[in-house]
GROMACS .gro file of C-alpha atoms in nm:
model
  453
    1MET     CA    1   8.583   6.820   9.767
    2LYS     CA    2   8.441   6.493   9.903
    3ASN     CA    3   8.779   6.425  10.058
    4ILE     CA    4   8.790   6.756  10.251
    5ASN     CA    5   8.604   6.788  10.580
    6LEU     CA    6   8.656   7.134  10.728
    7ILE     CA    7   8.480   7.035  11.050
    8ASP     CA    8   8.673   6.721  11.143
    9ASP     CA    9   9.002   6.697  10.950
   10ASP     CA   10   9.338   6.788  11.106
   11ILE     CA   11   9.398   7.165  11.097
   12TYR     CA   12   9.751   7.151  10.956
   13ASN     CA   13   9.633   6.901  10.695
   14LEU     CA   14   9.356   7.140  10.592
   15PHE     CA   15   9.606   7.427  10.566
   16TRP     CA   16   9.809   7.215  10.329
   17ARG     CA   17   9.516   7.097  10.117
   18ILE     CA   18   9.338   7.433  10.091
   19ALA     CA   19   9.617   7.689  10.121
   20LEU     CA   20   9.863   7.519   9.886
   21PRO     CA   21   9.637   7.517   9.576
   22SER     CA   22   9.522   7.869   9.661
   23SER     CA   23   9.882   7.989   9.699
   24ILE     CA   24   9.993   7.826   9.375
   25GLY     CA   25   9.702   7.988   9.195
   26THR     CA   26   9.777   8.326   9.345
   27VAL     CA   27  10.143   8.289   9.243
   28PHE     CA   28  10.024   8.280   8.884
   29GLN     CA   29   9.779   8.565   8.949
   30ASN     CA   30  10.062   8.787   9.062
   31LEU     CA   31  10.294   8.660   8.792
   32TYR     CA   32  10.014   8.772   8.563
   33SER     CA   33  10.046   9.127   8.697
   34LEU     CA   34  10.424   9.107   8.675
   35VAL     CA   35  10.400   9.003   8.311
   36ASP     CA   36  10.175   9.302   8.240
   37ALA     CA   37  10.429   9.537   8.398
   38ILE     CA   38  10.722   9.374   8.218
   39PHE     CA   39  10.551   9.397   7.878
   40ALA     CA   40  10.456   9.760   7.948
   41GLY     CA   41  10.813   9.852   8.040
   42ARG     CA   42  10.986   9.647   7.771
   43MET     CA   43  10.750   9.671   7.473
   44ILE     CA   44  10.603  10.019   7.524
   45SER     CA   45  10.804  10.257   7.747
   46GLU     CA   46  10.911  10.352   8.099
   47ILE     CA   47  10.616  10.592   8.098
   48ALA     CA   48  10.382  10.297   8.032
   49LEU     CA   49  10.536  10.116   8.330
   50ALA     CA   50  10.466  10.418   8.552
   51ALA     CA   51  10.118  10.450   8.399
   52ILE     CA   52  10.021  10.096   8.497
   53GLY     CA   53  10.182  10.145   8.838
   54GLN     CA   54   9.979  10.454   8.924
   55THR     CA   55   9.650  10.282   8.833
   56PHE     CA   56   9.688  10.046   9.129
   57PRO     CA   57   9.479  10.246   9.381
   58ILE     CA   58   9.184  10.266   9.142
   59TYR     CA   59   9.218   9.911   9.012
   60PHE     CA   60   9.238   9.790   9.370
   61ILE     CA   61   8.905   9.957   9.453
   62ILE     CA   62   8.744   9.726   9.196
   63ILE     CA   63   8.929   9.431   9.349
   64ALA     CA   64   8.827   9.548   9.698
   65LEU     CA   65   8.459   9.546   9.604
   66GLY     CA   66   8.501   9.200   9.455
   67ILE     CA   67   8.687   9.068   9.758
   68GLY     CA   68   8.425   9.219   9.989
   69LEU     CA   69   8.153   9.030   9.802
   70SER     CA   70   8.372   8.720   9.801
   71ILE     CA   71   8.442   8.734  10.174
   72ALA     CA   72   8.071   8.775  10.248
   73THR     CA   73   7.983   8.488  10.015
   74THR     CA   74   8.253   8.258  10.152
   75SER     CA   75   8.168   8.321  10.519
   76ILE     CA   76   7.788   8.292  10.479
   77VAL     CA   77   7.798   7.995  10.240
   78ALA     CA   78   8.053   7.813  10.460
   79ASN     CA   79   7.847   7.889  10.769
   80SER     CA   80   7.530   7.763  10.597
   81ILE     CA   81   7.702   7.442  10.492
   82GLY     CA   82   7.823   7.390  10.849
   83GLU     CA   83   7.461   7.426  10.961
   84LYS     CA   84   7.353   7.181  10.684
   85LYS     CA   85   7.145   7.456  10.515
   86ILE     CA   86   7.243   7.389  10.154
   87SER     CA   87   6.942   7.570  10.005
   88LYS     CA   88   7.039   7.888  10.187
   89ALA     CA   89   7.396   7.850  10.061
   90SER     CA   90   7.266   7.825   9.704
   91GLN     CA   91   7.043   8.130   9.745
   92ILE     CA   92   7.324   8.340   9.893
   93PHE     CA   93   7.549   8.252   9.599
   94CYS     CA   94   7.281   8.353   9.347
   95GLN     CA   95   7.217   8.680   9.526
   96SER     CA   96   7.592   8.750   9.528
   97LEU     CA   97   7.607   8.700   9.151
   98GLY     CA   98   7.329   8.957   9.110
   99LEU     CA   99   7.511   9.203   9.333
  100ALA     CA  100   7.831   9.149   9.134
  101ILE     CA  101   7.654   9.246   8.811
  102PHE     CA  102   7.495   9.554   8.969
  103VAL     CA  103   7.820   9.674   9.128
  104GLY     CA  104   8.012   9.610   8.805
  105ILE     CA  105   7.777   9.834   8.609
  106ILE     CA  106   7.814  10.113   8.867
  107ILE     CA  107   8.194  10.082   8.851
  108SER     CA  108   8.190  10.107   8.471
  109LEU     CA  109   7.982  10.425   8.471
  110PHE     CA  110   8.164  10.592   8.759
  111GLY     CA  111   8.511  10.496   8.642
  112ILE     CA  112   8.478  10.619   8.286
  113TYR     CA  113   8.349  10.960   8.399
  114PHE     CA  114   8.562  11.023   8.710
  115GLY     CA  115   8.865  10.795   8.668
  116PRO     CA  116   9.084  11.046   8.478
  117THR     CA  117   9.031  11.309   8.748
  118ILE     CA  118   9.142  11.070   9.022
  119LEU     CA  119   9.449  10.963   8.822
  120ALA     CA  120   9.544  11.325   8.756
  121SER     CA  121   9.547  11.390   9.131
  122ILE     CA  122   9.824  11.130   9.168
  123ASN     CA  123  10.040  11.244   8.878
  124ASN     CA  124   9.932  11.503   8.622
  125ASP     CA  125  10.201  11.425   8.366
  126GLN     CA  126   9.990  11.421   8.048
  127ASP     CA  127  10.167  11.134   7.871
  128THR     CA  128  10.141  10.910   8.178
  129LEU     CA  129   9.783  11.017   8.241
  130LYS     CA  130   9.670  10.929   7.887
  131LEU     CA  131   9.819  10.580   7.905
  132SER     CA  132   9.668  10.520   8.251
  133SER     CA  133   9.323  10.629   8.129
  134ASP     CA  134   9.342  10.412   7.817
  135TYR     CA  135   9.430  10.110   8.029
  136MET     CA  136   9.166  10.169   8.299
  137ASN     CA  137   8.878  10.237   8.059
  138ILE     CA  138   8.894   9.875   7.943
  139ILE     CA  139   8.919   9.752   8.302
  140TYR     CA  140   8.611   9.956   8.397
  141LEU     CA  141   8.408   9.804   8.113
  142GLY     CA  142   8.519   9.454   8.211
  143SER     CA  143   8.463   9.495   8.584
  144VAL     CA  144   8.143   9.285   8.575
  145VAL     CA  145   8.348   8.989   8.455
  146ILE     CA  146   8.612   9.048   8.726
  147LEU     CA  147   8.351   9.057   9.003
  148LEU     CA  148   8.158   8.753   8.877
  149LEU     CA  149   8.481   8.554   8.863
  150MET     CA  150   8.569   8.643   9.223
  151VAL     CA  151   8.222   8.560   9.358
  152SER     CA  152   8.222   8.225   9.175
  153ASN     CA  153   8.557   8.141   9.329
  154SER     CA  154   8.430   8.230   9.677
  155CYS     CA  155   8.149   7.976   9.645
  156LEU     CA  156   8.396   7.699   9.563
  157ALA     CA  157   8.634   7.814   9.840
  158ALA     CA  158   8.351   7.783  10.095
  159LEU     CA  159   8.329   7.417   9.992
  160GLY     CA  160   8.703   7.373  10.034
  161ASP     CA  161   8.779   7.377   9.661
  162THR     CA  162   9.066   7.611   9.584
  163LYS     CA  163   9.204   7.393   9.304
  164SER     CA  164   8.957   7.513   9.042
  165TYR     CA  165   9.056   7.878   9.079
  166ARG     CA  166   9.421   7.771   9.082
  167ASN     CA  167   9.364   7.611   8.742
  168VAL     CA  168   9.201   7.929   8.613
  169LEU     CA  169   9.491   8.145   8.725
  170ILE     CA  170   9.754   7.914   8.575
  171PHE     CA  171   9.567   7.908   8.243
  172SER     CA  172   9.520   8.286   8.249
  173PHE     CA  173   9.889   8.342   8.312
  174PHE     CA  174   9.999   8.150   8.004
  175LEU     CA  175   9.719   8.296   7.792
  176ASN     CA  176   9.832   8.643   7.901
  177ILE     CA  177  10.189   8.575   7.789
  178ILE     CA  178  10.054   8.483   7.446
  179LEU     CA  179   9.800   8.764   7.412
  180ASN     CA  180  10.001   9.059   7.549
  181PRO     CA  181  10.266   9.084   7.275
  182ILE     CA  182  10.006   9.017   7.003
  183LEU     CA  183   9.762   9.282   7.126
  184ILE     CA  184  10.031   9.537   7.212
  185SER     CA  185  10.205   9.516   6.874
  186GLY     CA  186   9.918   9.402   6.651
  187THR     CA  187  10.147   9.139   6.501
  188PHE     CA  188  10.161   8.759   6.508
  189PHE     CA  189  10.489   8.588   6.419
  190GLY     CA  190  10.603   8.907   6.249
  191TYR     CA  191  10.284   8.953   6.043
  192GLU     CA  192  10.074   9.264   6.111
  193ILE     CA  193   9.714   9.155   6.169
  194PHE     CA  194   9.565   9.477   6.312
  195LYS     CA  195   9.661   9.822   6.435
  196PRO     CA  196   9.884   9.809   6.749
  197LEU     CA  197   9.676   9.852   7.065
  198GLY     CA  198   9.962   9.939   7.301
  199ILE     CA  199   9.865   9.957   7.666
  200THR     CA  200   9.497   9.902   7.579
  201GLY     CA  201   9.592   9.557   7.454
  202ILE     CA  202   9.723   9.464   7.800
  203ALA     CA  203   9.385   9.547   7.954
  204ILE     CA  204   9.192   9.356   7.684
  205ALA     CA  205   9.407   9.047   7.748
  206THR     CA  206   9.320   9.072   8.119
  207ILE     CA  207   8.943   9.083   8.066
  208LEU     CA  208   8.943   8.814   7.798
  209SER     CA  209   9.134   8.564   8.011
  210GLN     CA  210   8.912   8.635   8.312
  211PHE     CA  211   8.599   8.576   8.105
  212ILE     CA  212   8.725   8.231   8.001
  213GLY     CA  213   8.805   8.159   8.367
  214LEU     CA  214   8.454   8.261   8.471
  215LEU     CA  215   8.299   8.008   8.233
  216TYR     CA  216   8.519   7.733   8.380
  217LEU     CA  217   8.430   7.817   8.742
  218LEU     CA  218   8.058   7.822   8.664
  219TYR     CA  219   8.099   7.478   8.510
  220LYS     CA  220   8.270   7.353   8.828
  221ILE     CA  221   7.993   7.499   9.044
  222SER     CA  222   7.738   7.309   8.832
  223LYS     CA  223   7.891   6.987   8.971
  224THR     CA  224   7.839   7.083   9.338
  225GLU     CA  225   7.560   7.055   9.592
  226ILE     CA  226   7.515   7.432   9.564
  227TYR     CA  227   7.394   7.391   9.205
  228ASN     CA  228   7.187   7.082   9.287
  229SER     CA  229   6.988   7.291   9.537
  230PHE     CA  230   6.937   7.578   9.290
  231LYS     CA  231   6.587   7.716   9.225
  232ASN     CA  232   6.495   7.988   8.974
  233LYS     CA  233   6.343   8.199   9.252
  234TYR     CA  234   6.691   8.239   9.404
  235LEU     CA  235   6.776   8.472   9.115
  236VAL     CA  236   6.504   8.720   9.221
  237PRO     CA  237   6.655   8.989   9.449
  238LYS     CA  238   6.579   8.913   9.815
  239PHE     CA  239   6.611   9.201  10.057
  240ARG     CA  240   6.701   8.980  10.353
  241SER     CA  241   6.977   8.796  10.164
  242ILE     CA  242   7.116   9.115  10.012
  243THR     CA  243   7.120   9.275  10.358
  244GLU     CA  244   7.303   8.975  10.507
  245ILE     CA  245   7.562   8.983  10.229
  246SER     CA  246   7.600   9.361  10.261
  247ILE     CA  247   7.652   9.348  10.638
  248GLN     CA  248   7.953   9.124  10.578
  249GLY     CA  249   8.066   9.256  10.240
  250ILE     CA  250   8.052   9.634  10.286
  251PRO     CA  251   8.288   9.654  10.588
  252ALA     CA  252   8.526   9.410  10.416
  253SER     CA  253   8.520   9.616  10.097
  254ILE     CA  254   8.570   9.942  10.285
  255GLY     CA  255   8.859   9.784  10.473
  256LEU     CA  256   9.021   9.678  10.148
  257MET     CA  257   8.952  10.018   9.993
  258MET     CA  258   9.164  10.157  10.271
  259ILE     CA  259   9.451   9.964  10.113
  260ALA     CA  260   9.378  10.146   9.786
  261LEU     CA  261   9.356  10.477   9.971
  262GLY     CA  262   9.678  10.395  10.155
  263SER     CA  263   9.847  10.319   9.822
  264TYR     CA  264   9.717  10.648   9.688
  265ILE     CA  265   9.867  10.828   9.989
  266LEU     CA  266  10.203  10.656   9.948
  267LEU     CA  267  10.205  10.720   9.573
  268TYR     CA  268  10.131  11.085   9.647
  269PHE     CA  269  10.441  11.107   9.870
  270VAL     CA  270  10.652  10.893   9.636
  271SER     CA  271  10.557  11.118   9.342
  272TYR     CA  272  10.765  11.395   9.507
  273TYR     CA  273  11.068  11.205   9.380
  274GLY     CA  274  10.949  11.184   9.017
  275ASN     CA  275  10.835  10.924   8.762
  276ASP     CA  276  11.138  10.702   8.831
  277ALA     CA  277  11.035  10.671   9.194
  278ILE     CA  278  10.674  10.593   9.096
  279ALA     CA  279  10.785  10.329   8.845
  280GLY     CA  280  11.029  10.173   9.095
  281PHE     CA  281  10.788  10.173   9.390
  282ALA     CA  282  10.495  10.040   9.183
  283SER     CA  283  10.702   9.768   9.016
  284ALA     CA  284  10.847   9.663   9.351
  285GLY     CA  285  10.494   9.641   9.486
  286ARG     CA  286  10.401   9.391   9.216
  287TYR     CA  287  10.700   9.175   9.303
  288GLU     CA  288  10.629   9.208   9.675
  289GLN     CA  289  10.271   9.089   9.623
  290LEU     CA  290  10.404   8.772   9.464
  291LEU     CA  291  10.575   8.679   9.792
  292PHE     CA  292  10.257   8.732   9.996
  293LEU     CA  293  10.094   8.437   9.828
  294PRO     CA  294  10.152   8.166  10.090
  295LEU     CA  295   9.994   8.397  10.348
  296LEU     CA  296   9.696   8.475  10.123
  297GLY     CA  297   9.639   8.104  10.068
  298LEU     CA  298   9.659   8.043  10.442
  299SER     CA  299   9.408   8.324  10.503
  300THR     CA  300   9.165   8.168  10.254
  301ALA     CA  301   9.189   7.839  10.442
  302VAL     CA  302   9.132   8.011  10.779
  303THR     CA  303   8.815   8.191  10.665
  304SER     CA  304   8.664   7.871  10.522
  305ILE     CA  305   8.755   7.654  10.823
  306VAL     CA  306   8.635   7.911  11.077
  307GLY     CA  307   8.313   7.973  10.882
  308GLN     CA  308   8.211   7.607  10.871
  309ASN     CA  309   8.310   7.540  11.232
  310LEU     CA  310   8.112   7.842  11.346
  311GLY     CA  311   7.806   7.691  11.177
  312ALA     CA  312   7.883   7.350  11.328
  313ASN     CA  313   7.924   7.508  11.676
  314LYS     CA  314   8.283   7.392  11.731
  315PRO     CA  315   8.449   7.689  11.907
  316GLU     CA  316   8.760   7.494  12.008
  317ARG     CA  317   8.839   7.435  11.638
  318ILE     CA  318   8.820   7.808  11.571
  319VAL     CA  319   9.081   7.896  11.835
  320GLU     CA  320   9.300   7.606  11.723
  321THR     CA  321   9.281   7.729  11.363
  322TYR     CA  322   9.375   8.083  11.466
  323THR     CA  323   9.678   7.990  11.679
  324LYS     CA  324   9.817   7.735  11.434
  325ALA     CA  325   9.773   7.973  11.141
  326ILE     CA  326   9.961   8.251  11.323
  327ARG     CA  327  10.247   8.014  11.399
  328THR     CA  328  10.260   7.883  11.041
  329GLY     CA  329  10.237   8.229  10.889
  330VAL     CA  330  10.519   8.383  11.093
  331ILE     CA  331  10.755   8.097  11.006
  332ILE     CA  332  10.677   8.115  10.633
  333LEU     CA  333  10.697   8.495  10.610
  334SER     CA  334  11.030   8.501  10.798
  335ILE     CA  335  11.177   8.274  10.531
  336VAL     CA  336  11.018   8.484  10.256
  337ALA     CA  337  11.164   8.803  10.409
  338VAL     CA  338  11.520   8.674  10.372
  339PHE     CA  339  11.457   8.587  10.008
  340LEU     CA  340  11.296   8.926   9.942
  341PHE     CA  341  11.592   9.117  10.084
  342PHE     CA  342  11.855   8.938   9.878
  343SER     CA  343  11.653   8.928   9.555
  344ALA     CA  344  11.543   9.293   9.563
  345GLU     CA  345  11.778   9.440   9.302
  346LEU     CA  346  11.769   9.138   9.072
  347SER     CA  347  11.389   9.139   9.070
  348MET     CA  348  11.377   9.505   8.967
  349ARG     CA  349  11.596   9.432   8.664
  350LEU     CA  350  11.313   9.220   8.527
  351PHE     CA  351  11.115   9.539   8.475
  352THR     CA  352  11.375   9.783   8.351
  353ASP     CA  353  11.742   9.864   8.299
  354ASP     CA  354  11.699  10.219   8.429
  355GLU     CA  355  11.929  10.250   8.732
  356ASP     CA  356  11.719  10.514   8.906
  357VAL     CA  357  11.403  10.302   8.882
  358ILE     CA  358  11.599  10.001   9.009
  359PHE     CA  359  11.734  10.203   9.303
  360TYR     CA  360  11.394  10.325   9.421
  361GLY     CA  361  11.232   9.984   9.384
  362SER     CA  362  11.511   9.778   9.543
  363MET     CA  363  11.553  10.012   9.841
  364TYR     CA  364  11.182   9.988   9.917
  365LEU     CA  365  11.194   9.607   9.901
  366LYS     CA  366  11.502   9.577  10.125
  367ILE     CA  367  11.353   9.798  10.394
  368TRP     CA  368  11.006   9.642  10.375
  369ALA     CA  369  11.151   9.289  10.400
  370PHE     CA  370  11.208   9.354  10.771
  371GLY     CA  371  10.832   9.399  10.814
  372PHE     CA  372  10.729   9.076  10.641
  373PRO     CA  373  10.723   8.845  10.948
  374ALA     CA  374  10.465   9.079  11.107
  375PHE     CA  375  10.209   9.039  10.827
  376PRO     CA  376  10.049   8.721  10.971
  377LEU     CA  377   9.964   8.927  11.280
  378PHE     CA  378   9.723   9.120  11.054
  379PHE     CA  379   9.613   8.866  10.793
  380ILE     CA  380   9.521   8.573  11.020
  381PRO     CA  381   9.312   8.775  11.269
  382ASN     CA  382   9.136   8.940  10.974
  383ALA     CA  383   9.061   8.604  10.812
  384THR     CA  384   8.932   8.470  11.145
  385PHE     CA  385   8.702   8.769  11.202
  386GLN     CA  386   8.571   8.730  10.846
  387GLY     CA  387   8.491   8.364  10.912
  388LEU     CA  388   8.316   8.471  11.233
  389LYS     CA  389   8.114   8.725  11.029
  390LYS     CA  390   8.270   9.021  11.213
  391ALA     CA  391   8.412   9.207  10.914
  392ILE     CA  392   8.351   9.543  11.082
  393ILE     CA  393   8.660   9.483  11.299
  394VAL     CA  394   8.870   9.429  10.988
  395MET     CA  395   8.744   9.758  10.846
  396TYR     CA  396   8.848   9.956  11.154
  397MET     CA  397   9.196   9.800  11.149
  398ALA     CA  398   9.235   9.881  10.780
  399ILE     CA  399   9.150  10.248  10.839
  400LEU     CA  400   9.414  10.265  11.113
  401ARG     CA  401   9.680  10.070  10.927
  402PHE     CA  402   9.649  10.195  10.570
  403VAL     CA  403   9.518  10.551  10.606
  404LEU     CA  404   9.591  10.708  10.943
  405THR     CA  405   9.931  10.546  10.996
  406PRO     CA  406  10.089  10.644  10.660
  407ILE     CA  407   9.962  11.002  10.684
  408ILE     CA  408  10.087  11.049  11.041
  409VAL     CA  409  10.418  10.863  11.008
  410VAL     CA  410  10.525  11.001  10.670
  411THR     CA  411  10.423  11.357  10.760
  412LEU     CA  412  10.616  11.345  11.090
  413ILE     CA  413  10.926  11.198  10.925
  414ASN     CA  414  10.926  11.442  10.633
  415ASN     CA  415  10.867  11.745  10.854
  416PHE     CA  416  11.065  11.668  11.169
  417ILE     CA  417  11.332  11.411  11.083
  418ARG     CA  418  11.424  11.416  10.716
  419GLU     CA  419  11.238  11.437  10.385
  420ASP     CA  420  11.384  11.123  10.239
  421TYR     CA  421  11.248  10.825  10.042
  422ILE     CA  422  11.438  10.574  10.257
  423TYR     CA  423  11.347  10.724  10.596
  424MET     CA  424  10.981  10.721  10.496
  425PHE     CA  425  10.976  10.342  10.464
  426ILE     CA  426  11.193  10.283  10.771
  427GLY     CA  427  10.931  10.467  10.976
  428LEU     CA  428  10.643  10.272  10.820
  429THR     CA  429  10.815   9.939  10.884
  430THR     CA  430  10.872  10.023  11.250
  431ILE     CA  431  10.513  10.127  11.318
  432HIS     CA  432  10.392   9.823  11.119
  433TRP     CA  433  10.552   9.594  11.379
  434ILE     CA  434  10.415   9.788  11.675
  435ILE     CA  435  10.056   9.783  11.546
  436GLY     CA  436  10.086   9.417  11.444
  437ILE     CA  437  10.185   9.298  11.790
  438LEU     CA  438   9.908   9.502  11.955
  439TYR     CA  439   9.649   9.375  11.705
  440TYR     CA  440   9.751   9.013  11.762
  441ARG     CA  441   9.700   9.042  12.139
  442TYR     CA  442   9.368   9.222  12.096
  443SER     CA  443   9.243   8.970  11.838
  444LEU     CA  444   9.317   8.661  12.046
  445ASN     CA  445   9.116   8.797  12.340
  446LYS     CA  446   8.837   8.923  12.114
  447ILE     CA  447   8.802   8.590  11.931
  448LYS     CA  448   8.781   8.398  12.259
  449ASN     CA  449   8.512   8.636  12.387
  450LEU     CA  450   8.310   8.613  12.065
  451ILE     CA  451   8.315   8.234  12.078
  452LYS     CA  452   8.227   8.228  12.448
  453ASN     CA  453   7.927   8.456  12.389
   0.00000   0.00000   0.00000
């Protein structure tokens, strides 16, 4: 971290040094999810594959809350460091940890009582519903660990350290490969050691590996200036700090929850075509997420760089970061789109041999590949606004993009053009480009005005 200066170093160099470790780590994070889906489909059943797939909207709400807290922590801590207010940075981190514990407890209580009802509204097949509930109950109970891990990572990211979380994700990936078959089957090298846990074992492996990762990140934080400025009083809830975190975190979380709601809406329409369509669409989504990783790493770098330069009052660096990140992102995602298109069917065969599932998943990926180069037009402006502590703009865009657009587009296509799985995604890809271009032009002007004022 001593070698990274977010205020003075070359922008492209910072992209490389921050985004690359973050992207590598996120590759393993998404491989982690892929491994879960593969073990569910191969070791349990096609129903288990669909069961994990349909939990995504609910699981993502937990992730959305964690990312909201993380975005708030990253932007405020980075801004405080840019202003040379290390004590404030330490206090904000401590307050974020407290909020993570509180939110995790609420998630556990709410999820266990209301989760099955929400899942049943997506797909009321009883076998699928039981497996989904068994899996999510463990995730609910472990949500405190998930949120604490994400907040701890955000503190390090604000300092320019994305390597530590990369190490956690790589370790978790390999630990998951070891734990999943053991916990699913209850056997170790052919010897039965306990009763098979099935899909519950997949969830237990997730929480266990994240807990080990949390301990490692806390150790890394203990070596930073954030820890050196720590005081016990920072652990006492402070209304002003909690309010500051909430102002940034709540809009970001709501915006991300719109992704979960949008996934729920799409799953609702996809469910018209049966469990094979759900399994194919959900599995394809996991593979698709893997290819987003360079863009996610780039977004992490943008938020950290913008946050510190805002605190250091260097507006020209903020605009430079935005424009260079857009350019870099479009080039990378165009290359990724070509790979996605040609690897679509092969990737689906990793999950299953069922031809119907493969058809639904591969068709979605081939159509959606044409929309990939437009994603930087959303991600980079969002990351910039988060660094500028204007997360409310991101929330409004998420509502438009993930909720209103799917409802309007899919309803119009199904009712007035053709009720067809393929047409549905052609329409969504087209409108995705239109909104992306408009958002890019709006964001550039808005960012310049915010900096000027």
